[in-house]
Coordinates of C-alpha atoms and ligand atoms in Angstrom, one line a residue:
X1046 CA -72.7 -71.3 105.9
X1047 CA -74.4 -69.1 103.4
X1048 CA -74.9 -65.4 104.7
X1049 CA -78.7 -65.5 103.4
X1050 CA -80.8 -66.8 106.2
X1051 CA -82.6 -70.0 105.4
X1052 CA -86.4 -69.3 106.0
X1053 CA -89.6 -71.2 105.8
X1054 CA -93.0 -70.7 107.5
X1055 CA -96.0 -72.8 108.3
X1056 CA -99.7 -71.4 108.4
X1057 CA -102.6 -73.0 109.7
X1058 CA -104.1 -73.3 113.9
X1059 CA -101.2 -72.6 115.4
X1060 CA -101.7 -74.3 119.5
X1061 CA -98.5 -74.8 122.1
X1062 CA -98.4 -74.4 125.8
X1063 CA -96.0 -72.1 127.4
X1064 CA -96.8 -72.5 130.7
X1065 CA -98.3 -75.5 132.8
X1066 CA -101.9 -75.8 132.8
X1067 CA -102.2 -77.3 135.8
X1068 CA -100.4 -74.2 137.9
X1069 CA -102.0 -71.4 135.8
X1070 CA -105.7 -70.9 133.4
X1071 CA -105.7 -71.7 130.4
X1072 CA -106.1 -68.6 128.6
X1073 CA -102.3 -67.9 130.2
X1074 CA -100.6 -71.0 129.3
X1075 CA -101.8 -71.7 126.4
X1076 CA -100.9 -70.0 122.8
X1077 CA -104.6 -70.8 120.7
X1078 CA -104.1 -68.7 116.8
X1079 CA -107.4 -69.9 115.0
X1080 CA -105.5 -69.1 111.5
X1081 CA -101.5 -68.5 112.8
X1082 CA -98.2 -68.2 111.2
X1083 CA -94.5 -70.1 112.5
X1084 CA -91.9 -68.3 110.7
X1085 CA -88.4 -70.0 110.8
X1086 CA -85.1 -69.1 110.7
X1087 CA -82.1 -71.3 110.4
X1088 CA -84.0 -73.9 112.0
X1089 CA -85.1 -71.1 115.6
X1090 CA -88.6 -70.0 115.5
X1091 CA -88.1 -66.4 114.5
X1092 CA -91.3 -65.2 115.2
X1093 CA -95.3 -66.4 115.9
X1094 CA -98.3 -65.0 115.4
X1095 CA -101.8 -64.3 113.5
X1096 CA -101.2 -65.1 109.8
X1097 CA -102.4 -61.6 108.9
X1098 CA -99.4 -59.5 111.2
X1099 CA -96.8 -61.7 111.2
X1100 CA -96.4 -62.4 107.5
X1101 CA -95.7 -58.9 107.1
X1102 CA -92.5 -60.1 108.6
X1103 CA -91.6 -62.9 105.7
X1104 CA -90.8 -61.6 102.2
X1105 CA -92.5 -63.3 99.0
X1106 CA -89.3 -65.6 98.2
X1107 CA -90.2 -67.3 101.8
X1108 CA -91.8 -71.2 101.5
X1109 CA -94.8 -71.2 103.4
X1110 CA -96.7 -74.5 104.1
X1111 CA -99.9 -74.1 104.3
X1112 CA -102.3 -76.9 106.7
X1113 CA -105.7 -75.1 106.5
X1114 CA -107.6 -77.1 109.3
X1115 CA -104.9 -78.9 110.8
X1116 CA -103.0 -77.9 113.9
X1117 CA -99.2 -76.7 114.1
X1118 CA -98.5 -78.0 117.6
X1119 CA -94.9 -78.5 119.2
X1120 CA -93.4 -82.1 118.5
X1121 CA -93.9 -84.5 121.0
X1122 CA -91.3 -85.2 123.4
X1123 CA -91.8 -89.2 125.0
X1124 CA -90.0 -88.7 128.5
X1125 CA -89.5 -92.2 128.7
X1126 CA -88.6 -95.0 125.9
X1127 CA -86.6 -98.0 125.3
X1128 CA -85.5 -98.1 121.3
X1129 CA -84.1 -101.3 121.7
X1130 CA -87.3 -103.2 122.7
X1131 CA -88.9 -102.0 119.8
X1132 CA -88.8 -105.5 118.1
X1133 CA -90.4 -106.9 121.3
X1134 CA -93.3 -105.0 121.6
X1135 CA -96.5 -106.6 122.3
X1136 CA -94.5 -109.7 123.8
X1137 CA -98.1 -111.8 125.6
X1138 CA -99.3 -112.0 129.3
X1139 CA -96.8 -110.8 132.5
X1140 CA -95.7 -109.0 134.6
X1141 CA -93.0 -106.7 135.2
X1142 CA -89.9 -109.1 136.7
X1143 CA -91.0 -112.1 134.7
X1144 CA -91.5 -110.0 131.6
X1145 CA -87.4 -108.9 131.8
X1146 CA -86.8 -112.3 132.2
X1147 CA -88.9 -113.5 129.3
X1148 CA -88.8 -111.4 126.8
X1149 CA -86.8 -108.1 127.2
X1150 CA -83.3 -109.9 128.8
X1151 CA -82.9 -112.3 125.4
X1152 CA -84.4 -109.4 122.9
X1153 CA -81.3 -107.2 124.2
X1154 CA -79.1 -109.8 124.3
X1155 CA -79.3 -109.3 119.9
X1156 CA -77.7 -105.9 120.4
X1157 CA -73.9 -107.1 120.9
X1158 CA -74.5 -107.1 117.0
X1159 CA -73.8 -103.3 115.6
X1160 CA -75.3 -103.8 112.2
X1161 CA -78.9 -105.3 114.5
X1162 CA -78.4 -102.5 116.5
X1163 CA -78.1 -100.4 113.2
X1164 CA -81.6 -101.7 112.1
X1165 CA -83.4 -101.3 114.9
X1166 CA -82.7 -97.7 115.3
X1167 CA -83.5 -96.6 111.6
X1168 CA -87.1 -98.2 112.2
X1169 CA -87.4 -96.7 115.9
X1170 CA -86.6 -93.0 114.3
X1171 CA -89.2 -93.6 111.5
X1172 CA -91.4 -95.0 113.6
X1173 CA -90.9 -91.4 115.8
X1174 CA -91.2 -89.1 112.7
X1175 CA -94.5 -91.2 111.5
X1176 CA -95.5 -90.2 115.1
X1177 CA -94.6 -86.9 115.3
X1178 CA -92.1 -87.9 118.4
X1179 CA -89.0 -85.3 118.2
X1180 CA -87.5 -85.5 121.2
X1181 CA -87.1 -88.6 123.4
X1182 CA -85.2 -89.9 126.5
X1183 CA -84.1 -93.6 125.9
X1184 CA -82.6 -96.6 127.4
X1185 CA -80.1 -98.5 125.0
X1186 CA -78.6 -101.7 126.3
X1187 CA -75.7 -102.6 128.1
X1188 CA -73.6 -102.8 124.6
X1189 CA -71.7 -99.7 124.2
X1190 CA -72.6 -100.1 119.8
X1191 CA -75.9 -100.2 120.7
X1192 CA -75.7 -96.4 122.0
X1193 CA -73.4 -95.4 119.1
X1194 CA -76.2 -96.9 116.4
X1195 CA -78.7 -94.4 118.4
X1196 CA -76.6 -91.9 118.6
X1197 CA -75.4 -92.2 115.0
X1198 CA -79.5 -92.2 113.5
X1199 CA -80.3 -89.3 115.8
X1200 CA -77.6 -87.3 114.6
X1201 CA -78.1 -88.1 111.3
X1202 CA -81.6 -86.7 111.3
X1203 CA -80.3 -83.8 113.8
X1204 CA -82.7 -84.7 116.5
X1205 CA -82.9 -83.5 120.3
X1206 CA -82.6 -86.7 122.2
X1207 CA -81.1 -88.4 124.9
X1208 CA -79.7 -91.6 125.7
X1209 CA -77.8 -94.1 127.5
X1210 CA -75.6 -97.4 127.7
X1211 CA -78.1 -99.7 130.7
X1212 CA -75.5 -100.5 133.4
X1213 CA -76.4 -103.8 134.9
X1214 CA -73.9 -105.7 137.2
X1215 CA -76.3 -108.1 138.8
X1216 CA -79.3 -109.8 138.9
X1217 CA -78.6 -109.6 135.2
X1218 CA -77.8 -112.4 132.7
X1219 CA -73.9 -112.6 132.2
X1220 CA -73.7 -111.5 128.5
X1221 CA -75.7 -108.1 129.5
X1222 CA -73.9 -107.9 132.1
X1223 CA -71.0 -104.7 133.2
X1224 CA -68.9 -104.2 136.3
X1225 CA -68.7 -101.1 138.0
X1226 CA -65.5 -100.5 136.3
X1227 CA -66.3 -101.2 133.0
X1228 CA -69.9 -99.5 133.2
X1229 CA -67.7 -96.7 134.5
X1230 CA -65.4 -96.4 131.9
X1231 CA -67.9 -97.3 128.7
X1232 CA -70.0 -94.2 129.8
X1233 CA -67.1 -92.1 130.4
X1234 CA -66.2 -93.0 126.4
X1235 CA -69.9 -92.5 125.2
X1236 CA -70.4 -89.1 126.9
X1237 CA -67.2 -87.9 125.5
X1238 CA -67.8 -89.3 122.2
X1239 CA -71.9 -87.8 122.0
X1240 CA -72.8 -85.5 125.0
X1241 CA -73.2 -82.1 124.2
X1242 CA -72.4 -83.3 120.5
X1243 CA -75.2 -81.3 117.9
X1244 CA -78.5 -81.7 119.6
X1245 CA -77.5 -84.7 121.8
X1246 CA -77.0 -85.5 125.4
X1247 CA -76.4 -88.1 127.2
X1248 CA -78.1 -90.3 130.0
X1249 CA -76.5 -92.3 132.9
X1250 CA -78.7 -95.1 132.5
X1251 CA -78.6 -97.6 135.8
X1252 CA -81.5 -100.1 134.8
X1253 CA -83.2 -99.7 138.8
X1254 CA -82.4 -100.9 141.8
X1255 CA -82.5 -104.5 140.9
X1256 CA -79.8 -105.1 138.5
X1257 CA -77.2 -102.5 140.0
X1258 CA -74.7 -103.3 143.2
X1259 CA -74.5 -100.1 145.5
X1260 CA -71.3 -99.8 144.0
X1261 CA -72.2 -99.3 140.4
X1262 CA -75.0 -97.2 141.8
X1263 CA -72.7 -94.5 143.4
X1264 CA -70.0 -95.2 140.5
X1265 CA -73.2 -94.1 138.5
X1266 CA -73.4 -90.7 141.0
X1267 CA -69.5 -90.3 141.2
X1268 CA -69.4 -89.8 136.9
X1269 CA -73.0 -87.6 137.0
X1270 CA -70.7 -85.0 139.4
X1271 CA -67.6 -85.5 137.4
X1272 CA -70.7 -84.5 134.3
X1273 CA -73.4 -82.7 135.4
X1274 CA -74.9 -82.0 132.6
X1275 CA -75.7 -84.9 131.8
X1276 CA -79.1 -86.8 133.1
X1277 CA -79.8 -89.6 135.0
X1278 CA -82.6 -92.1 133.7
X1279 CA -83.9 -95.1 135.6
X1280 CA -86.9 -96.9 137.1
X1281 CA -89.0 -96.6 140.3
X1282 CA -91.1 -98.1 141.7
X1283 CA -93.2 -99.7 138.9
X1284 CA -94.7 -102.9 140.3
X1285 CA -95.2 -104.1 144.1
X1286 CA -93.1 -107.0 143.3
X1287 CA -90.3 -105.3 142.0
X1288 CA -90.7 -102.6 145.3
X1289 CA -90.6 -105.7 148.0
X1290 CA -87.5 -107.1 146.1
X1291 CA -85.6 -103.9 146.4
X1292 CA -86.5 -103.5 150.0
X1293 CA -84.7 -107.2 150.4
X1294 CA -81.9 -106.3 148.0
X1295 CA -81.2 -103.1 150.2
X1296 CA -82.7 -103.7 154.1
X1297 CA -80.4 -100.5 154.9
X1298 CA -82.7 -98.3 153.1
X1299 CA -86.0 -97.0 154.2
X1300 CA -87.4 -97.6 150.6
X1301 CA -87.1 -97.9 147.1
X1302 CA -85.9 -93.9 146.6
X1303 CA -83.6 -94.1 149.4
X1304 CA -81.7 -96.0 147.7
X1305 CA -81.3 -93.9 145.2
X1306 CA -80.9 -91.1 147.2
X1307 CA -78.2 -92.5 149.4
X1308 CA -76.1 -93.3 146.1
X1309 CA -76.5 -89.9 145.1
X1310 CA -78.7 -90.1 142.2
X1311 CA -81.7 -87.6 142.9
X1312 CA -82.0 -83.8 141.7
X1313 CA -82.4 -82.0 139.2
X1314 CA -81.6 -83.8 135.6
X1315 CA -82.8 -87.0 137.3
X1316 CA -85.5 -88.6 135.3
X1317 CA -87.2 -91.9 137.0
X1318 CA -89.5 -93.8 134.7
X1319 CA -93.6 -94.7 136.7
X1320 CA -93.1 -94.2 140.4
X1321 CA -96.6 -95.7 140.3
X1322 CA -96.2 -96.8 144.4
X1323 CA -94.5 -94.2 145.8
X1324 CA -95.2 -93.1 149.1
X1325 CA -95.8 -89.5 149.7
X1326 CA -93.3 -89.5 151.4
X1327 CA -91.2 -90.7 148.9
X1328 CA -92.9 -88.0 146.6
X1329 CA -92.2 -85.4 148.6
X1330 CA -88.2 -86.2 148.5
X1331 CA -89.2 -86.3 144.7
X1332 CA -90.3 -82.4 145.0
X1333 CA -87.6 -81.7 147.3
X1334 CA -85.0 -82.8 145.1
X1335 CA -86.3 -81.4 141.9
X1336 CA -86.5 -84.9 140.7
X1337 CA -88.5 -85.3 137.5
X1338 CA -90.8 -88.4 136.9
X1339 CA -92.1 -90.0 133.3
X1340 CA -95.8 -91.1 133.4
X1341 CA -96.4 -94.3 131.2
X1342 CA -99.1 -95.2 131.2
X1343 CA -99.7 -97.7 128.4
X1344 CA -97.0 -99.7 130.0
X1345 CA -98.6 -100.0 133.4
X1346 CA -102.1 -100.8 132.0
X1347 CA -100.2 -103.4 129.7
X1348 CA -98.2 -105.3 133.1
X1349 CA -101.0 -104.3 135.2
X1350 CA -98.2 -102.8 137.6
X1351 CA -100.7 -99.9 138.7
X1352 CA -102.3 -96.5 138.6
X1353 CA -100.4 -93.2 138.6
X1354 CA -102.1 -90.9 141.0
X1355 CA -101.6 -87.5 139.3
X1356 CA -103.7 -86.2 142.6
X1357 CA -101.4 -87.8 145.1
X1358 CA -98.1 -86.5 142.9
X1359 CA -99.7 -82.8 143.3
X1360 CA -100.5 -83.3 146.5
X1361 CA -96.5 -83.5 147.3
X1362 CA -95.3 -80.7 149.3
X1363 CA -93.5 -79.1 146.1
X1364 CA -94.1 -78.8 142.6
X1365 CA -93.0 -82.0 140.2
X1366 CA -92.4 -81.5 136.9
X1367 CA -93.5 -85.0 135.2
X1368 CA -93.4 -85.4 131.3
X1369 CA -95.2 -88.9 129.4
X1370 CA -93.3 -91.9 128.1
X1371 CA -94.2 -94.4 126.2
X1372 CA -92.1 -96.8 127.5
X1373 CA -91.5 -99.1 124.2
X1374 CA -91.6 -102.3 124.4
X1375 CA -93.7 -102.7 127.6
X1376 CA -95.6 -99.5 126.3
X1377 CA -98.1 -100.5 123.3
X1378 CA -97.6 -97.5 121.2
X1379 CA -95.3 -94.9 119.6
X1380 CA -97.9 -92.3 119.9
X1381 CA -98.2 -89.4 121.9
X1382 CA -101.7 -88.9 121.3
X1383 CA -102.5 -92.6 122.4
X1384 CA -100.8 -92.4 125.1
X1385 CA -102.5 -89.3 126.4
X1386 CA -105.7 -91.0 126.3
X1387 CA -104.3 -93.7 128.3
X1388 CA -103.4 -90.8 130.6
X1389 CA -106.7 -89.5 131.2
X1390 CA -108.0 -93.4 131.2
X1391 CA -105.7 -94.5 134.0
X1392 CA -106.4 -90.6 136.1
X1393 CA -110.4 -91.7 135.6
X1394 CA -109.6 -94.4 137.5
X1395 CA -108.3 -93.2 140.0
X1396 CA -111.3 -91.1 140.6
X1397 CA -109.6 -88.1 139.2
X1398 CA -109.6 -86.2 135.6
X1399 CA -107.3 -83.9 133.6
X1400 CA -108.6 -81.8 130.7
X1401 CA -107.2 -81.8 127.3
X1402 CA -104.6 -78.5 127.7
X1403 CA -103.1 -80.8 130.5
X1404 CA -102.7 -84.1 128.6
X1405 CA -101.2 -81.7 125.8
X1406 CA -98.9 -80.2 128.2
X1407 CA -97.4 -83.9 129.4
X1408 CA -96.4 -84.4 125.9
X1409 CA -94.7 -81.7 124.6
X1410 CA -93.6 -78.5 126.9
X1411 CA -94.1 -80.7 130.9
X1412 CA -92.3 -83.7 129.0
X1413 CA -89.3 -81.1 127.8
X1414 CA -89.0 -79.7 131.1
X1415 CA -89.1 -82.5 133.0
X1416 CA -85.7 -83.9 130.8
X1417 CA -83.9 -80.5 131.2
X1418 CA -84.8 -79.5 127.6
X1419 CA -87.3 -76.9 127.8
X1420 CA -85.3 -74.1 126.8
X1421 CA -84.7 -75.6 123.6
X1422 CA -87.6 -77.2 122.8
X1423 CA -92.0 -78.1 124.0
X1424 CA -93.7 -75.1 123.3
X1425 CA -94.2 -72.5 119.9
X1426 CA -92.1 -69.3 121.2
X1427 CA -89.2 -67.7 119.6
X1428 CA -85.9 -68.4 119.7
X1429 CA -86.9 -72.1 120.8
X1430 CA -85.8 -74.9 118.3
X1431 CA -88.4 -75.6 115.6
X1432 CA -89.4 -79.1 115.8
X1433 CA -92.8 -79.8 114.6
X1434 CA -95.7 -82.2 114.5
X1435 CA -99.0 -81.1 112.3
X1436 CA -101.7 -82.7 113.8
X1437 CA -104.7 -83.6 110.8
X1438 CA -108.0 -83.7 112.7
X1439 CA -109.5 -85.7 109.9
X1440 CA -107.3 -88.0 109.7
X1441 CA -110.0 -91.1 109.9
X1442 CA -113.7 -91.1 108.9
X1443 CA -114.7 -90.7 112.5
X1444 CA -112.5 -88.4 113.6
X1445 CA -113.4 -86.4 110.8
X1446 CA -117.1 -86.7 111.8
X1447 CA -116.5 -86.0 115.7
X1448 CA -114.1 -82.9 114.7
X1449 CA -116.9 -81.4 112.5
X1450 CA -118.9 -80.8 116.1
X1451 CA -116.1 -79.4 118.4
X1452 CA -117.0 -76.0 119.6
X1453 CA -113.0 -75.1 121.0
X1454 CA -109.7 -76.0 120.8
X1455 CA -109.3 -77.6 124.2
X1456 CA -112.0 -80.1 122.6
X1457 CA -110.8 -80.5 119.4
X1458 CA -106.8 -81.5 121.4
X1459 CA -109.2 -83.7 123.3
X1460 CA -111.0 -85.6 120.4
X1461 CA -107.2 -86.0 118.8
X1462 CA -106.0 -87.4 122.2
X1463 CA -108.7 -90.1 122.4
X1464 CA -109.0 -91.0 118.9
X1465 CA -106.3 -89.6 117.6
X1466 CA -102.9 -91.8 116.7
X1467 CA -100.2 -91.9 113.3
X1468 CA -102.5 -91.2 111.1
X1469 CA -103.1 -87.6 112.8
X1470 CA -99.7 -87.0 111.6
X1471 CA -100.1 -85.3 108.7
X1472 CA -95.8 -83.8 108.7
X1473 CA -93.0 -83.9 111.3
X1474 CA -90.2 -81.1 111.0
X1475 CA -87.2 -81.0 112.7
X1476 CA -85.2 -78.0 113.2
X1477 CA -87.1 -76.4 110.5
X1478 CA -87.0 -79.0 107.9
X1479 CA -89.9 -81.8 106.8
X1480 CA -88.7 -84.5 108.2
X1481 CA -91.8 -86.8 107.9
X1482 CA -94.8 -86.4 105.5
X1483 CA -97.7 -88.2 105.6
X1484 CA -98.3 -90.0 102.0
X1485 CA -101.9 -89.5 101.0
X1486 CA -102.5 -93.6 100.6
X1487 CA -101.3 -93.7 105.1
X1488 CA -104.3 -91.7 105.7
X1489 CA -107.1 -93.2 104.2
Ligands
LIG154 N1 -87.6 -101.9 134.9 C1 -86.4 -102.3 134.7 N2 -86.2 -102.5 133.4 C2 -87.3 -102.2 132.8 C3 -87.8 -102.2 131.4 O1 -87.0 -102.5 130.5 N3 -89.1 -101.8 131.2 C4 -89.9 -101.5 132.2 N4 -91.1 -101.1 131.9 N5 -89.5 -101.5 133.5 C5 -88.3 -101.9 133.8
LIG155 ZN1 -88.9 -98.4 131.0

């Protein structure tokens, strides 16, 4: 390690939340520098602030990169994706059970073969740097080298994210499927081979209710005690089919959560993908347990499983911290900024409406708390991690146009959000460094 610091800054409108917009105004949770300066320091935001004080604090051997117009914006954190489906997106006209059956069981089934798995995860971590994703919590699939071949490219690009081997043990085709046992003891060898590894962590990854036995389900509980920092990821509650199958799968249970919650697989680091039916109830155990949910919304408009109620999840008893997947491959795009204007699509819907600062929140500081990273990473402050997107709000002819005639930053997030998509991604830094750069030929 060299004793000189390694420092870089970037100058332009420098916007990040630091607290949640929908518990406190705006003009307290959100950072808004017209003309701002992000000086880094070995890869930690070492300070933040108007261009003119704070780069009094960088001396004249310092890079700075300079984005006059475009905005310097936390990377985006997707709180729910699946990297292995990424060759099966777009797969034609289902629904959720039938879609697993059709297209998503026989796409994963390619993923016994390292070198596939190997290729799919370079593109999927492109395909987030183009995006300006730097932090994500993912499914693999049931094969153990698929999680290493995730693993391997995140750590190679020194990315915050976590992952998981699926366990499946039933209702499952039998070459993806595990046994309590070995689902045990192949997560047991990945968490000791990645968690806590660099920047990684990893994710107990039952599939939902379906496709796990109550045993693998509580063998999934017994190793999240034996690790508790690692997180739990799964699915609830997505589709009315899937909900009326689980309550014949597990007649015990008063519903879909209680079955998680008997096995032991609610609280805090538990991350459950949609929840689009549950009761409230069922979202007040959420609250209770400090259970976090992902919202993904292109994926439920794309199965038609249903509308996420942001009114009825604040309307639980206690607070939910919820953060926005993408949900690749039943989700339709990489992109944060499309998927927030499915967000606010899918809330006017349901007869409701969140403003730009929220949307903005979802996606980078709500999505990093919800997965337990939020110290690290989701907003502009220092000592956080300095992972980047610069958001270009002329990145198309009409967007260009429309952001000529915004009057304030909340509507100029909002404009990027509806219309906004790769092409707004003008760089991606991770941990200081330009990961991704936008050639001039992308963006015309
Ligand atoms: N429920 C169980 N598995 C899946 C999956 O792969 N995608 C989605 N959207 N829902 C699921
Ligand atoms: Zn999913």
């Amino acid at each position: 390690m060299s004793l000189v610091p390694h420092r870089i800054a970037l100058r332009g409108h420098v916007v990040s939340c630091r607290l949640d917009p929908r518990l406190f105004p705006s003009n307290e949770a959100v950072i808004d520098i017209d003309d701002g300066l992000v000086v880094v320091e070995d890869g930690v935001i070492a300070a933040v602030g108007p261009y003119d004080s704070t780069r009094l604090s960088v001396d004249s051997t310092t890079h700075v990169a300079h984005y006059p117009g475009s905005l310097i914006s936390p990377g985006f954190v997707d709180a729910h994706v699946h990297y292995a489906q990424t060759p099966m997106i777009a797969s034609h006209g289902t629904t959720l059970l039938d879609w697993l059956t059709r297209y998503t069981f026989p796409n994963e089934e390619r993923f016994s073969d390292v070198a596939y798995a190997r290729g799919v995860a370079k593109f999927f971590f492109d395909e987030l740097l183009r995006n300006g994703t730097t932090s994500v919590l993912a499914f693999c699939t049931v094969f153990r080298e698929s999680t290493d071949a995730f693993f391997e490219e995140a750590s190679r690009r020194n990315m915050r994210v976590i992952g998981g081997k699926v366990l499946m043990d039933r209702n499952a085709p039998p070459t993806l499927s595990d046994t309590v046992q070995s689902g045990y003891d192949d997560s047991k060898a990945l968490i000791e081979r990645w968690h806590g590894k660099g920047r990684l962590r990893y994710a107990i990854t039952p599939r939902f209710a379906p496709t796990s036995s109550e045993g693998q389900l509580r063998s999934a509980a017994t190793l999240w005690r034996e690790f508790p920092t690692c997180v739990v990821h799964s699915h609830v509650s997505e589709n009315l089919d899937e909900v009326n199958w689980v309550r014949t799968l597990f007649p015990h249970r008063s519903g879909y959560l209680d079955v998680y919650d008997d096995a032991g697989l609610l609280g805090r680091g538990s991350v459950l993908a949609h929840g689009v039916h549950l009761t409230s109830d069922e979202l007040d155990r959420v609250a209770e347990t400090s259970t976090s949910l992902a919202h993904c919304p292109t994926s439920n408009t794309f199965l038609g499983s249903g509308l996420f109620s942001f009114d009825r999840v604040n309307a639980a008893r206690q607070h939910i911290d919820v953060g926005l997947g993408t949900d690749i491959g039943a989700g339709t795009s990489f992109s944060l900024l499309a998927t927030m204007a499915e967000a606010y699509k899918v809330a006017a819907l349901t007869e409701s409406s969140m403003d730009a600062y929220e949307l903005f929140y979802l996606a980078t500081l709500g999505g990093a708390r919800a997965l337990g990273i939020g110290e690290f990473v989701g907003s502009l402050e220092v000592g956080k991690e300095a992972d980047f997107v610069v958001l270009d709000p002329r990145s198309s002819p009409l967007l260009a146009y429309r952001s000529e005639r915004v009057s304030s930053t909340e509507e100029q997030l909002f404009v990027l959000a509806m219309m906004g998509d790769y092409r707004s991604v003008a760089a991606t830094y991770i941990a200081g460094e330009l990961s991704y750069e936008r050639s001039v030929a992308s963006s015309e």
